[in-house]
């Protein structure tokens, strides 16, 4: 029951320009991915100011991350790219609304953010999490206990809710909300569903940390007993992420925001409501922004803490980032070999 008219319209434009020549369609995907990378850089620049090098490193790692191969190399995978493009555009406008500087164009920025939010929803459903990301940002960055009543927070939130209601009305009239029968299995017990949520989260986190041996179709399955849960490395990775979020809330709310970004943007695909396909690597396109932001904020905090040897810290950071970028590039190139033709893709998937 997909309702993604903006994505379909982008394919219509591509077909008008390039016909059935796949090169043009791939070129469009690269352009969209580049635009998203520039917005990621702009977002990191805002959150890590006044530094320039660290946001540049974070955006570069985002651009090269192997987990994006499917979204960029597979023409129909642009749903994730376009949704992220408008999602980030809307969020950046919202962050400007919350700034302390003159608010001459605040209403116009809120309208622009809501328009971007609507376009993101019309590209892919995962963009529904933008209001939650904005609330998380306000909670992690605000220092005033009464800030929840601030109009810089309440006005954008209400506007986003109205936009979401309008989208739901459009979607309901177009395709409805209830999937076809048997599309989502419902016979699993509560403990199976709960443990599957943690396992799915751990699966995605491992793919972000170690983006190797990637496969479009995941090998996740619903656990049949508690032994299968305890023996799953994905389960313990999910538990460690929950603990890390709790600790970072005490030590550094900004790091908690980056970790929370991953969880919030994964929320629709964590199998809280079981999905026909339990996990796919392309679901990580938007959550990977949070992963790269976490690396940026970690580097930013480290550079601020070690004032007396800042040059050494920055030098070590740049060196480590270059090595990681080379590793990511190699993994991306290797992953792209699977997308040469349908037979190669299916053979690699089967393997």
Short mmCIF file of C-alpha atoms in Angstrom, two decimals:
data_model
loop_
_atom_site.label_atom_id
_atom_site.label_comp_id
_atom_site.label_asym_id
_atom_site.label_seq_id
_atom_site.Cartn_x
_atom_site.Cartn_y
_atom_site.Cartn_z
CA UNK A 1 0.00 0.00 0.00
CA UNK A 2 2.75 2.41 -0.93
CA UNK A 3 1.73 6.00 -1.55
CA UNK A 4 4.79 7.78 -2.95
CA UNK A 5 3.66 10.15 -5.71
CA UNK A 6 6.70 12.47 -5.48
CA UNK A 7 9.06 9.53 -6.09
CA UNK A 8 6.94 8.37 -9.02
CA UNK A 9 6.95 11.91 -10.40
CA UNK A 10 10.77 11.95 -10.28
CA UNK A 11 10.81 8.77 -12.38
CA UNK A 12 8.38 10.40 -14.80
CA UNK A 13 10.78 13.33 -15.22
CA UNK A 14 13.71 10.95 -15.72
CA UNK A 15 11.80 8.96 -18.32
CA UNK A 16 10.96 12.20 -20.13
CA UNK A 17 14.64 13.19 -20.16
CA UNK A 18 16.39 9.86 -20.67
CA UNK A 19 13.79 7.39 -21.85
CA UNK A 20 14.87 3.84 -21.02
CA UNK A 21 18.59 4.66 -20.95
CA UNK A 22 19.60 3.55 -17.42
CA UNK A 23 22.63 5.87 -17.32
CA UNK A 24 20.45 8.96 -16.94
CA UNK A 25 18.41 7.41 -14.15
CA UNK A 26 21.58 6.41 -12.27
CA UNK A 27 22.93 9.93 -12.77
CA UNK A 28 19.81 11.36 -11.11
CA UNK A 29 20.30 9.09 -8.11
CA UNK A 30 23.89 10.31 -7.76
CA UNK A 31 22.73 13.93 -7.95
CA UNK A 32 20.10 13.33 -5.26
CA UNK A 33 22.63 11.55 -3.03
CA UNK A 34 25.05 14.45 -3.46
CA UNK A 35 22.35 16.94 -2.46
CA UNK A 36 21.55 14.89 0.64
CA UNK A 37 25.25 14.83 1.52
CA UNK A 38 25.40 18.64 1.27
CA UNK A 39 22.40 18.91 3.61
CA UNK A 40 24.06 16.49 6.02
CA UNK A 41 27.12 18.74 5.99
CA UNK A 42 24.92 21.78 6.63
CA UNK A 43 23.20 20.02 9.54
CA UNK A 44 26.50 18.90 11.08
CA UNK A 45 27.90 22.40 10.61
CA UNK A 46 24.99 23.79 12.61
CA UNK A 47 25.27 21.21 15.40
CA UNK A 48 29.10 21.26 15.66
CA UNK A 49 29.71 24.99 15.22
CA UNK A 50 32.06 26.78 15.02
CA UNK A 51 34.14 23.93 13.58
CA UNK A 52 34.35 23.19 9.86
CA UNK A 53 36.66 20.17 9.57
CA UNK A 54 34.64 17.80 11.76
CA UNK A 55 31.32 18.33 9.89
CA UNK A 56 33.22 17.87 6.62
CA UNK A 57 34.57 14.53 7.86
CA UNK A 58 31.13 13.39 9.02
CA UNK A 59 29.44 14.32 5.75
CA UNK A 60 32.20 12.58 3.75
CA UNK A 61 31.74 9.37 5.74
CA UNK A 62 28.01 9.60 5.10
CA UNK A 63 28.62 10.01 1.35
CA UNK A 64 30.89 6.95 1.22
CA UNK A 65 29.06 4.62 3.63
CA UNK A 66 28.55 1.20 1.97
CA UNK A 67 25.09 0.80 3.50
CA UNK A 68 23.83 3.35 0.94
CA UNK A 69 24.78 1.22 -2.04
CA UNK A 70 21.31 -0.18 -2.58
CA UNK A 71 19.57 3.17 -2.26
CA UNK A 72 21.94 4.85 -4.74
CA UNK A 73 22.85 2.06 -7.17
CA UNK A 74 19.34 0.62 -7.46
CA UNK A 75 17.25 3.12 -9.42
CA UNK A 76 14.03 2.41 -7.50
CA UNK A 77 15.98 2.81 -4.25
CA UNK A 78 15.77 6.58 -4.56
CA UNK A 79 12.71 6.57 -2.30
CA UNK A 80 15.09 6.68 0.67
CA UNK A 81 17.25 9.40 -0.88
CA UNK A 82 14.36 11.70 -1.75
CA UNK A 83 12.70 11.19 1.64
CA UNK A 84 16.00 12.05 3.37
CA UNK A 85 16.48 15.08 1.11
CA UNK A 86 13.21 16.73 2.13
CA UNK A 87 13.44 15.40 5.70
CA UNK A 88 16.79 17.12 6.26
CA UNK A 89 15.67 20.27 4.48
CA UNK A 90 12.67 20.53 6.78
CA UNK A 91 14.74 19.82 9.90
CA UNK A 92 17.34 22.47 9.06
CA UNK A 93 14.57 25.04 8.69
CA UNK A 94 13.13 23.97 12.05
CA UNK A 95 16.52 24.35 13.73
CA UNK A 96 16.76 27.88 12.36
CA UNK A 97 13.34 28.64 13.83
CA UNK A 98 14.63 27.69 17.30
CA UNK A 99 17.65 29.99 17.07
CA UNK A 100 18.03 33.04 19.27
CA UNK A 101 18.76 35.40 16.39
CA UNK A 102 16.16 37.72 14.86
CA UNK A 103 13.03 35.81 13.87
CA UNK A 104 11.84 38.01 11.05
CA UNK A 105 11.02 35.07 8.77
CA UNK A 106 9.99 32.53 11.43
CA UNK A 107 6.51 31.87 10.02
CA UNK A 108 7.86 31.51 6.51
CA UNK A 109 10.48 29.02 7.74
CA UNK A 110 7.83 26.98 9.56
CA UNK A 111 5.71 26.87 6.40
CA UNK A 112 8.78 25.79 4.40
CA UNK A 113 9.60 23.08 6.95
CA UNK A 114 6.03 21.74 6.82
CA UNK A 115 6.10 21.73 3.02
CA UNK A 116 9.37 19.77 3.08
CA UNK A 117 7.85 17.37 5.62
CA UNK A 118 4.86 16.75 3.36
CA UNK A 119 7.12 16.11 0.35
CA UNK A 120 9.23 13.72 2.42
CA UNK A 121 6.12 11.78 3.45
CA UNK A 122 5.05 11.62 -0.18
CA UNK A 123 8.45 10.07 -1.00
CA UNK A 124 8.56 7.39 1.71
CA UNK A 125 6.67 6.65 4.91
CA UNK A 126 9.79 6.55 7.12
CA UNK A 127 9.84 10.38 7.04
CA UNK A 128 6.93 10.33 9.52
CA UNK A 129 9.53 10.53 12.32
CA UNK A 130 10.51 14.18 11.70
CA UNK A 131 8.37 15.59 14.57
CA UNK A 132 9.95 13.09 16.96
CA UNK A 133 13.44 14.12 15.85
CA UNK A 134 12.54 17.78 16.41
CA UNK A 135 11.20 17.00 19.91
CA UNK A 136 14.34 15.00 20.68
CA UNK A 137 16.51 17.90 19.50
CA UNK A 138 14.65 20.38 21.68
CA UNK A 139 14.95 18.09 24.72
CA UNK A 140 18.69 17.48 24.21
CA UNK A 141 19.74 21.03 23.28
CA UNK A 142 17.47 23.14 25.49
CA UNK A 143 18.79 24.30 28.87
CA UNK A 144 15.64 26.06 30.10
CA UNK A 145 13.28 23.95 32.22
CA UNK A 146 10.26 25.94 30.98
CA UNK A 147 11.30 25.72 27.34
CA UNK A 148 8.52 23.26 26.48
CA UNK A 149 6.09 26.20 26.54
CA UNK A 150 8.28 28.27 24.23
CA UNK A 151 6.57 29.27 20.98
CA UNK A 152 9.73 28.34 19.10
CA UNK A 153 8.92 24.75 20.08
CA UNK A 154 5.12 24.62 20.24
CA UNK A 155 4.40 26.40 16.94
CA UNK A 156 6.56 24.11 14.77
CA UNK A 157 5.25 21.01 16.57
CA UNK A 158 1.62 21.94 16.01
CA UNK A 159 2.34 22.81 12.39
CA UNK A 160 4.03 19.45 11.81
CA UNK A 161 1.06 17.65 13.38
CA UNK A 162 -1.34 19.48 11.06
CA UNK A 163 0.85 18.53 8.10
CA UNK A 164 0.87 14.88 9.19
CA UNK A 165 -2.93 14.90 9.53
CA UNK A 166 -3.23 16.32 6.00
CA UNK A 167 -0.90 13.61 4.67
CA UNK A 168 -2.91 10.88 6.41
CA UNK A 169 -6.07 12.25 4.83
CA UNK A 170 -4.43 12.14 1.39
CA UNK A 171 -3.10 8.66 1.96
CA UNK A 172 -6.38 7.35 3.33
CA UNK A 173 -8.30 8.60 0.31
CA UNK A 174 -5.70 7.19 -2.11
CA UNK A 175 -4.70 3.75 -0.80
CA UNK A 176 -6.12 3.33 2.69
CA UNK A 177 -4.23 2.10 5.73
CA UNK A 178 -4.92 -1.60 6.12
CA UNK A 179 -2.67 -4.01 4.17
CA UNK A 180 -4.00 -7.08 2.41
CA UNK A 181 -4.80 -10.16 4.45
CA UNK A 182 -1.87 -12.31 5.62
CA UNK A 183 0.61 -9.59 4.58
CA UNK A 184 1.64 -9.18 8.22
CA UNK A 185 1.71 -12.36 10.37
CA UNK A 186 0.07 -11.96 13.78
CA UNK A 187 0.40 -15.34 15.44
CA UNK A 188 3.61 -14.68 17.40
CA UNK A 189 3.55 -14.24 21.18
CA UNK A 190 4.30 -10.99 22.98
CA UNK A 191 7.80 -12.06 24.12
CA UNK A 192 8.68 -13.04 20.55
CA UNK A 193 7.59 -9.66 19.24
CA UNK A 194 9.40 -7.78 22.01
CA UNK A 195 12.68 -9.64 21.56
CA UNK A 196 12.39 -9.28 17.78
CA UNK A 197 12.28 -5.48 18.18
CA UNK A 198 15.57 -5.53 20.11
CA UNK A 199 17.10 -8.03 17.65
CA UNK A 200 16.08 -5.90 14.67
CA UNK A 201 17.62 -2.82 16.30
CA UNK A 202 20.83 -4.76 16.92
CA UNK A 203 20.86 -5.99 13.32
CA UNK A 204 20.70 -2.43 11.99
CA UNK A 205 23.34 -1.17 14.43
CA UNK A 206 25.76 -3.90 13.38
CA UNK A 207 25.22 -3.01 9.73
CA UNK A 208 26.06 0.63 10.52
CA UNK A 209 29.16 -0.26 12.52
CA UNK A 210 30.38 -3.07 10.28
CA UNK A 211 28.92 -2.54 6.77
CA UNK A 212 30.34 -5.71 5.28
CA UNK A 213 28.73 -8.86 3.89
CA UNK A 214 25.75 -6.73 2.95
CA UNK A 215 22.65 -8.28 1.42
CA UNK A 216 19.41 -6.69 0.32
CA UNK A 217 17.39 -9.49 1.96
CA UNK A 218 18.23 -9.97 5.63
CA UNK A 219 18.59 -13.33 7.39
CA UNK A 220 16.50 -12.22 10.36
CA UNK A 221 13.82 -14.55 11.70
CA UNK A 222 11.39 -14.48 14.61
CA UNK A 223 13.01 -16.26 17.60
CA UNK A 224 11.40 -19.58 18.46
CA UNK A 225 12.66 -19.77 22.07
CA UNK A 226 14.63 -17.82 24.65
CA UNK A 227 17.82 -19.72 23.83
CA UNK A 228 17.72 -18.31 20.29
CA UNK A 229 17.35 -14.82 21.76
CA UNK A 230 20.26 -15.17 24.20
CA UNK A 231 22.53 -16.63 21.50
CA UNK A 232 21.82 -13.77 19.08
CA UNK A 233 24.58 -11.16 18.82
CA UNK A 234 21.95 -8.79 17.41
CA UNK A 235 20.01 -8.99 20.68
CA UNK A 236 23.01 -8.03 22.82
CA UNK A 237 23.95 -5.24 20.39
CA UNK A 238 20.44 -3.82 20.83
CA UNK A 239 20.75 -4.07 24.62
CA UNK A 240 24.12 -2.28 24.54
CA UNK A 241 22.57 0.51 22.46
CA UNK A 242 19.79 0.97 25.03
CA UNK A 243 22.37 1.14 27.83
CA UNK A 244 24.48 3.61 25.82
CA UNK A 245 21.42 5.85 25.34
CA UNK A 246 20.70 5.82 29.09
CA UNK A 247 24.31 6.63 29.99
CA UNK A 248 24.61 9.40 27.40
CA UNK A 249 21.45 11.05 28.73
CA UNK A 250 23.33 11.52 32.01
CA UNK A 251 26.73 12.44 30.59
CA UNK A 252 26.04 14.21 27.29
CA UNK A 253 22.60 14.94 25.93
CA UNK A 254 24.03 15.87 22.56
CA UNK A 255 25.49 12.40 22.12
CA UNK A 256 22.13 11.06 23.30
CA UNK A 257 20.50 13.01 20.47
CA UNK A 258 22.70 11.29 17.88
CA UNK A 259 22.04 7.83 19.36
CA UNK A 260 18.36 8.67 19.68
CA UNK A 261 18.27 9.74 16.02
CA UNK A 262 19.18 6.19 15.01
CA UNK A 263 16.44 4.66 17.14
CA UNK A 264 13.74 7.19 16.27
CA UNK A 265 14.27 7.01 12.50
CA UNK A 266 14.33 3.20 12.72
CA UNK A 267 11.11 3.19 14.75
CA UNK A 268 8.79 2.44 11.79
CA UNK A 269 10.89 -0.58 10.71
CA UNK A 270 11.74 -2.19 14.08
CA UNK A 271 8.94 -4.76 13.70
CA UNK A 272 6.84 -3.28 16.48
CA UNK A 273 4.21 -4.14 13.89
CA UNK A 274 5.65 -7.10 12.05
CA UNK A 275 6.82 -6.32 8.53
CA UNK A 276 6.54 -8.82 5.67
CA UNK A 277 10.31 -8.37 5.20
CA UNK A 278 11.83 -8.12 8.67
CA UNK A 279 14.82 -5.95 7.71
CA UNK A 280 16.49 -4.41 4.67
CA UNK A 281 19.73 -2.50 4.40
CA UNK A 282 18.13 0.40 2.50
CA UNK A 283 16.07 1.22 5.62
CA UNK A 284 19.33 2.58 7.09
CA UNK A 285 19.78 5.51 4.71
CA UNK A 286 18.20 8.07 7.05
CA UNK A 287 19.35 6.47 10.35
CA UNK A 288 22.95 6.55 9.09
CA UNK A 289 22.81 10.35 9.46
CA UNK A 290 22.54 9.81 13.22
CA UNK A 291 25.46 7.39 13.16
CA UNK A 292 27.70 9.89 11.35
CA UNK A 293 26.46 12.68 13.64
CA UNK A 294 27.46 10.59 16.65
CA UNK A 295 31.00 10.30 15.26
CA UNK A 296 31.06 14.08 14.66
CA UNK A 297 29.87 14.97 18.16
CA UNK A 298 32.30 12.49 19.67
CA UNK A 299 35.18 14.11 17.79
CA UNK A 300 33.88 17.57 18.69
CA UNK A 301 33.68 16.71 22.40
CA UNK A 302 37.14 15.16 22.35
CA UNK A 303 38.65 18.22 20.67
CA UNK A 304 37.06 20.51 23.27
CA UNK A 305 38.18 18.37 26.22
CA UNK A 306 41.81 18.05 25.15
CA UNK A 307 42.59 21.74 24.70
CA UNK A 308 46.33 21.44 25.32
CA UNK A 309 46.91 18.96 22.48
CA UNK A 310 44.16 19.94 20.06
CA UNK A 311 46.38 19.70 17.00
CA UNK A 312 47.39 16.15 17.84
CA UNK A 313 43.79 15.16 18.46
CA UNK A 314 42.65 16.69 15.17
CA UNK A 315 45.56 15.07 13.36
CA UNK A 316 44.70 11.66 14.77
CA UNK A 317 41.03 12.25 13.96
CA UNK A 318 41.76 13.17 10.35
CA UNK A 319 44.07 10.17 9.92
CA UNK A 320 41.52 7.75 11.38
CA UNK A 321 38.75 9.29 9.25
CA UNK A 322 40.81 8.95 6.05
CA UNK A 323 41.49 5.28 6.82
CA UNK A 324 37.81 4.70 7.57
CA UNK A 325 36.85 6.52 4.38
CA UNK A 326 39.18 4.32 2.34
CA UNK A 327 37.70 1.24 4.00
CA UNK A 328 34.17 2.47 3.27
CA UNK A 329 35.08 3.26 -0.34
CA UNK A 330 36.51 -0.21 -0.88
CA UNK A 331 33.42 -1.85 0.62
CA UNK A 332 31.16 0.36 -1.53
CA UNK A 333 33.06 -0.52 -4.71
CA UNK A 334 32.92 -4.22 -3.85
CA UNK A 335 29.19 -4.00 -3.07
CA UNK A 336 28.54 -2.23 -6.37
CA UNK A 337 29.86 -5.24 -8.28
CA UNK A 338 26.70 -7.05 -7.21
CA UNK A 339 24.60 -4.49 -9.11
CA UNK A 340 26.11 -5.02 -12.56
CA UNK A 341 23.12 -7.03 -13.81
CA UNK A 342 20.13 -8.92 -12.35
CA UNK A 343 21.83 -12.34 -12.53
CA UNK A 344 24.90 -11.15 -10.60
CA UNK A 345 22.68 -9.47 -8.01
CA UNK A 346 20.57 -12.59 -7.48
CA UNK A 347 23.61 -14.86 -7.31
CA UNK A 348 25.30 -12.66 -4.71
CA UNK A 349 22.05 -12.48 -2.73
CA UNK A 350 21.68 -16.26 -2.79
CA UNK A 351 25.30 -16.70 -1.72
#
